[in-house]
Short mmCIF file of C-alpha atoms in Angstrom, two decimals:
data_model
loop_
_atom_site.label_atom_id
_atom_site.label_comp_id
_atom_site.label_asym_id
_atom_site.label_seq_id
_atom_site.Cartn_x
_atom_site.Cartn_y
_atom_site.Cartn_z
CA MET H 1 -3.49 17.94 -2.22
CA CYS H 2 -1.02 18.36 -4.47
CA ASP H 3 -0.86 16.58 -7.69
CA LYS H 4 2.76 14.30 -5.91
CA GLU H 5 0.50 12.99 -3.07
CA ASN H 6 -2.49 12.02 -5.89
CA GLU H 7 -0.26 10.00 -7.38
CA ALA H 8 0.65 8.61 -4.80
CA ARG H 9 -2.53 7.60 -3.90
CA GLN H 10 -3.17 6.36 -6.89
CA TYR H 11 0.15 4.19 -7.65
CA LYS H 12 -0.71 2.21 -3.47
CA LEU H 13 -5.01 2.30 -4.77
CA LEU H 14 -4.42 0.22 -8.01
CA ASN H 15 -1.76 -1.95 -6.36
CA THR H 16 -4.42 -2.99 -4.12
CA ALA H 17 -6.19 -3.96 -6.32
CA PHE H 18 -4.36 -6.33 -8.05
CA GLU H 19 -2.81 -7.39 -4.40
CA ILE H 20 -6.57 -8.46 -3.55
CA ASN H 21 -7.03 -9.28 -7.70
CA LEU H 22 -4.87 -11.37 -7.30
CA SER H 23 -5.98 -13.20 -3.89
CA THR H 24 -8.57 -15.22 -5.55
CA PRO H 25 -10.01 -17.60 -5.55
CA CYS H 26 -9.87 -17.02 -1.71
CA ASN H 27 -9.89 -20.56 0.74
CA ASP H 28 -13.80 -19.93 1.32
CA PHE H 29 -15.12 -20.30 -2.24
CA ILE H 30 -12.44 -23.47 -3.02
CA ALA H 31 -13.55 -24.81 0.29
CA ASN H 32 -17.61 -24.64 -1.64
CA ALA H 33 -15.89 -25.44 -4.94
CA ILE H 34 -13.82 -28.74 -4.32
CA LEU H 35 -14.56 -29.67 -0.66
CA HIS H 36 -18.26 -29.52 -1.46
CA ASP H 37 -18.28 -27.13 1.77
CA ILE H 38 -21.27 -26.43 1.52
CA ASP H 39 -22.74 -29.74 2.67
CA CYS H 40 -19.51 -29.62 5.53
CA SER H 41 -20.62 -29.84 9.54
CA GLU H 42 -19.00 -26.66 11.71
CA ILE H 43 -16.08 -29.45 12.97
CA GLN H 44 -15.31 -30.00 9.25
CA SER H 45 -15.73 -26.63 7.38
CA LYS H 46 -12.43 -25.99 10.53
CA ASN H 47 -10.72 -28.88 8.53
CA ASN H 48 -11.40 -27.88 5.11
CA LEU H 49 -9.37 -23.79 5.80
CA SER H 50 -7.17 -25.58 8.03
CA PHE H 51 -6.14 -27.85 5.56
CA LEU H 52 -6.34 -24.95 2.49
CA GLU H 53 -4.36 -22.89 4.99
CA HIS H 54 -1.59 -25.41 5.50
CA ILE H 55 -1.65 -26.45 1.78
CA GLU H 56 -0.90 -22.47 0.56
CA SER H 57 1.92 -22.98 3.49
CA TYR H 58 3.55 -25.61 2.19
CA VAL H 59 2.68 -24.33 -1.87
CA ASN H 60 4.06 -21.26 -1.55
CA SER H 61 7.46 -22.36 1.00
CA TYR H 62 7.69 -24.35 -2.82
CA VAL H 63 7.76 -21.50 -5.52
CA ARG H 64 9.52 -18.98 -3.30
CA GLN H 65 12.21 -21.17 -2.23
CA SER H 66 12.34 -22.05 -5.93
CA GLU H 67 13.09 -18.31 -6.64
CA LEU H 68 16.49 -18.50 -5.25
CA ASP H 69 17.06 -21.58 -7.29
CA TYR H 70 16.45 -19.76 -10.62
CA LYS H 71 18.28 -16.16 -9.36
CA LYS H 72 20.75 -17.35 -8.44
CA ASN H 73 21.59 -17.32 -12.10
CA ASN H 74 19.79 -14.84 -13.72
CA ASP H 75 19.95 -11.22 -12.84
CA PHE H 76 16.77 -10.53 -14.69
CA SER H 77 19.05 -6.92 -15.62
CA GLY H 78 21.77 -7.75 -18.65
CA ASP H 79 20.75 -9.04 -22.88
CA PRO H 80 20.29 -12.88 -23.16
CA ASP H 81 22.62 -13.10 -26.38
CA CYS H 82 19.08 -11.77 -27.63
CA GLY H 83 21.12 -9.94 -30.13
CA CYS H 84 18.94 -7.16 -30.14
CA ASP H 85 21.52 -3.48 -30.16
CA TYR H 86 17.88 -1.77 -28.70
CA ASP H 87 15.90 -2.76 -25.02
CA CYS H 88 13.58 -5.93 -26.34
CA GLU H 89 11.89 -8.38 -24.00
CA CYS H 90 14.09 -11.11 -24.53
CA SER H 91 15.02 -10.84 -21.07
CA LEU H 92 10.97 -11.55 -20.29
CA ASN H 93 10.87 -14.61 -22.78
CA VAL H 94 14.49 -16.16 -22.00
CA PHE H 95 14.30 -15.58 -18.07
CA ALA H 96 10.95 -15.09 -16.90
CA MET H 97 9.41 -17.51 -18.88
CA SER H 98 10.98 -20.56 -18.71
CA ALA H 99 11.43 -20.32 -14.90
CA PHE H 100 8.27 -20.28 -14.63
CA LYS H 101 8.00 -23.37 -16.35
CA ASN H 102 9.97 -24.73 -14.51
CA ILE H 103 8.26 -23.89 -11.41
CA VAL H 104 5.07 -25.38 -12.55
CA ARG H 105 7.03 -28.62 -14.22
CA ASN H 106 9.09 -29.45 -11.13
CA PHE H 107 5.81 -28.68 -8.47
CA LEU H 108 4.58 -32.69 -9.65
CA SER H 109 7.55 -34.07 -8.66
CA TYR H 110 8.15 -31.98 -5.80
CA VAL H 111 5.10 -33.81 -4.44
CA ASP H 112 4.71 -37.14 -4.84
CA ASP H 113 8.25 -36.67 -3.21
CA THR H 114 7.84 -35.13 -0.24
CA ASP H 115 4.20 -37.06 0.21
CA LEU H 116 3.43 -33.46 0.82
CA VAL H 117 -0.66 -33.78 1.18
CA ASN H 118 -1.27 -37.37 3.45
CA GLY H 119 2.06 -35.52 5.17
CA VAL H 120 -0.51 -32.90 6.03
CA LEU H 121 -3.82 -35.54 6.73
CA ASP H 122 -1.96 -37.40 9.00
CA ARG H 123 -2.57 -34.26 11.78
CA TYR H 124 -6.88 -35.07 11.51
CA VAL H 125 -8.52 -38.37 11.85
CA ILE H 126 -9.70 -41.09 9.33
CA GLU H 127 -12.31 -39.59 9.54
CA GLU H 128 -12.00 -36.43 8.50
CA LYS H 129 -8.58 -37.74 6.39
CA ASN H 130 -10.78 -40.14 4.26
CA ARG H 131 -13.44 -37.34 3.21
CA LEU H 132 -11.28 -34.78 1.80
CA LEU H 133 -9.22 -37.63 -0.10
CA ASP H 134 -12.44 -38.19 -1.70
CA CYS H 135 -11.87 -34.64 -3.01
CA ASN H 136 -9.91 -33.93 -6.20
CA LEU H 137 -6.85 -31.74 -4.03
CA THR H 138 -4.64 -31.64 -7.24
CA GLU H 139 -7.30 -29.11 -8.21
CA ILE H 140 -6.42 -27.74 -5.00
CA LEU H 141 -2.44 -27.48 -5.80
CA ARG H 142 -2.79 -26.22 -9.01
CA ILE H 143 -4.72 -23.37 -7.97
CA MET H 144 -2.13 -22.94 -5.59
CA LEU H 145 0.19 -22.84 -7.67
CA TYR H 146 -0.31 -20.55 -9.39
CA LYS H 147 -2.02 -18.57 -7.11
CA CYS H 148 1.20 -18.47 -5.39
CA ILE H 149 3.18 -18.41 -8.87
CA SER H 150 1.54 -14.89 -9.03
CA TYR H 151 2.29 -13.25 -6.78
CA LEU H 152 6.26 -14.52 -6.63
CA ALA H 153 6.02 -12.79 -10.39
CA TYR H 154 5.30 -9.60 -9.16
CA ASP H 155 6.52 -9.43 -6.59
CA LEU H 156 9.31 -9.01 -9.04
CA GLY H 157 7.84 -7.04 -11.59
CA PHE H 158 7.05 -9.24 -13.87
CA TYR H 159 3.36 -8.12 -13.71
CA HIS H 160 2.15 -9.25 -16.88
CA VAL H 161 3.56 -13.20 -16.37
CA SER H 162 1.77 -12.84 -12.94
CA PHE H 163 -1.41 -11.72 -14.11
CA LYS H 164 -1.19 -14.82 -16.83
CA HIS H 165 -0.60 -17.01 -14.01
CA HIS H 166 -3.68 -15.56 -12.15
CA GLU H 167 -5.19 -15.62 -15.31
CA VAL H 168 -5.17 -20.12 -15.05
CA ALA H 169 -5.58 -20.08 -11.29
CA ILE H 170 -9.01 -18.34 -12.00
CA LEU H 171 -9.53 -21.19 -15.39
CA ILE H 172 -8.74 -24.42 -13.40
CA TYR H 173 -11.06 -22.88 -10.53
CA GLY H 174 -14.00 -22.39 -12.71
CA GLY H 175 -14.01 -25.75 -13.85
CA ALA H 176 -13.69 -27.29 -11.02
CA LEU H 177 -16.74 -24.43 -10.16
CA THR H 178 -18.93 -26.77 -13.58
CA ASN H 179 -17.35 -30.59 -13.34
CA ALA H 180 -14.67 -29.19 -16.63
CA SER H 181 -11.64 -30.16 -17.13
CA PHE H 182 -8.20 -27.37 -17.96
CA ASP H 183 -5.16 -28.67 -19.19
CA ASP H 184 -2.80 -25.56 -17.45
CA VAL H 185 0.33 -26.63 -19.09
CA SER H 186 -1.18 -26.88 -22.13
CA TYR H 187 -2.58 -23.14 -21.37
CA MET H 188 0.42 -22.01 -20.36
CA GLU H 189 2.64 -23.16 -23.58
CA THR H 190 0.24 -21.64 -25.58
CA VAL H 191 1.02 -17.81 -23.40
CA ALA H 192 4.53 -18.82 -23.54
CA SER H 193 4.49 -19.10 -27.77
CA THR H 194 2.39 -15.89 -28.24
CA ILE H 195 4.32 -13.32 -25.70
CA GLY H 196 7.45 -15.09 -27.64
CA LYS H 197 6.42 -13.97 -31.22
CA LYS H 198 4.46 -10.08 -29.94
CA ALA H 199 8.80 -9.68 -28.59
CA ALA H 200 10.08 -10.99 -32.32
CA ASP H 201 6.82 -9.26 -33.66
CA LYS H 202 8.42 -5.74 -31.71
CA ARG H 203 12.20 -6.67 -32.13
CA TRP H 204 11.69 -7.04 -36.53
CA SER H 205 8.83 -3.77 -35.83
CA LYS H 206 12.05 -1.83 -34.35
CA HIS H 207 14.53 -3.15 -37.39
CA ASN H 208 12.15 -1.97 -39.80
CA GLN H 209 11.92 1.51 -38.56
CA THR H 210 15.21 2.02 -38.66
CA ARG H 211 16.59 -0.53 -41.59
CA PRO H 212 15.58 2.05 -44.28
CA GLU H 213 17.65 4.96 -42.00
CA LYS H 214 20.23 3.14 -41.70
CA LYS H 215 20.68 1.96 -45.31
CA LYS H 216 20.65 6.00 -46.07
CA GLN H 217 23.68 6.32 -44.28
CA TYR H 218 25.82 3.36 -45.62
CA LEU H 219 25.35 4.38 -48.88
CA GLN H 220 26.39 7.85 -48.13
CA ILE H 221 29.67 6.25 -46.43
CA MET H 222 30.20 4.51 -49.27
CA ASP H 223 30.06 7.22 -51.34
CA GLU H 224 32.32 9.60 -49.17
CA GLN H 225 35.36 7.29 -48.95
CA ASN H 226 35.09 6.95 -51.51
CA PHE H 227 34.47 2.51 -51.68
CA THR H 228 33.86 0.96 -54.75
CA THR H 229 32.47 -2.35 -52.93
CA PHE H 230 30.05 -3.48 -50.69
CA THR H 231 32.67 -5.60 -48.72
CA GLU H 232 34.95 -3.23 -48.50
CA THR H 233 31.72 -0.59 -47.44
CA ALA H 234 31.14 -3.36 -44.95
CA GLU H 235 33.71 -4.38 -43.38
CA TYR H 236 35.02 -0.81 -42.60
CA ILE H 237 30.84 -0.58 -40.95
CA LYS H 238 31.87 -3.06 -38.47
CA GLN H 239 35.35 -1.99 -37.58
CA ASN H 240 33.99 1.41 -36.53
CA ILE H 241 31.57 2.44 -36.24
CA GLU H 242 28.31 -1.35 -36.19
CA THR H 243 31.34 -2.44 -34.08
CA GLY H 244 27.85 -4.80 -31.87
CA LYS H 245 26.96 -8.22 -32.62
CA LYS H 246 23.19 -7.22 -34.94
CA PRO H 247 23.36 -5.58 -38.08
CA SER H 248 25.78 -8.41 -39.06
CA TYR H 249 28.13 -8.00 -40.91
CA ASP H 250 26.51 -9.82 -44.36
CA SER H 251 22.99 -7.49 -43.15
CA ILE H 252 25.01 -4.49 -44.28
CA LYS H 253 25.81 -6.16 -47.48
CA ARG H 254 22.62 -6.40 -48.14
CA TRP H 255 21.09 -3.51 -47.43
CA LEU H 256 23.73 -1.94 -49.32
CA SER H 257 23.12 -4.01 -52.15
CA GLU H 258 19.02 -3.49 -51.44
CA ALA H 259 19.68 0.49 -50.92
CA SER H 260 22.60 0.97 -54.69
CA LYS H 261 19.60 -0.41 -56.29
CA GLY H 262 16.96 1.84 -55.22
CA ASP H 263 15.63 -0.11 -51.54
CA PHE H 264 15.16 1.85 -48.59
CA SER H 265 11.93 0.03 -46.90
#
């Protein structure tokens, strides 16, 4: 098998593994954990699965429609005015995370406004409707929501966002198994904050790597152009060399001052 064929096979296997992972917990497991399927009759078990399939279909439709809403204003391809003069993770944080947070934030309002659960339950006889209502259907909605969002994020190429939302689905499911509550909103706020800090650290790390070189360059320009002040040197550099947003005029002037004192950190 040639290298390209082997690479394609490995990619396909990896993709399949990701998709299998995102499909958990499957509806059978959710039925056992929340709808107490193990204690149900054959008819009730069939109703459990059909109920979950309908809920999943409705939630997925909502999430996919939300994709169209936020993609209309964000194409995910540009610099969101972060000011970085190199490739960074700002678009992930500003565009993707806020968009997915909005899907979660608006979901409960959507459920209340459309009476989603009762609409699905109307297809069952009254005894079955009451039986299902006695279960924690909110947990089912939350699990389905995070599973569907994880699929959407994966399809769009936001893999870290995808796996974090899938992680929440698993945590809610685990809570249902152990009768433990889980605050998914607070958890995702922490995740978003952590991702943002990581991106900020990466940006400043990049700045710290290039700043010593920039300081030497700016000091050399000042010497070559026979400038006598940091102000006129910074003005020259902004007009002719650093014409983008970053580094700013003030940063250049500060770096020149530090470099003149031997500080090239």
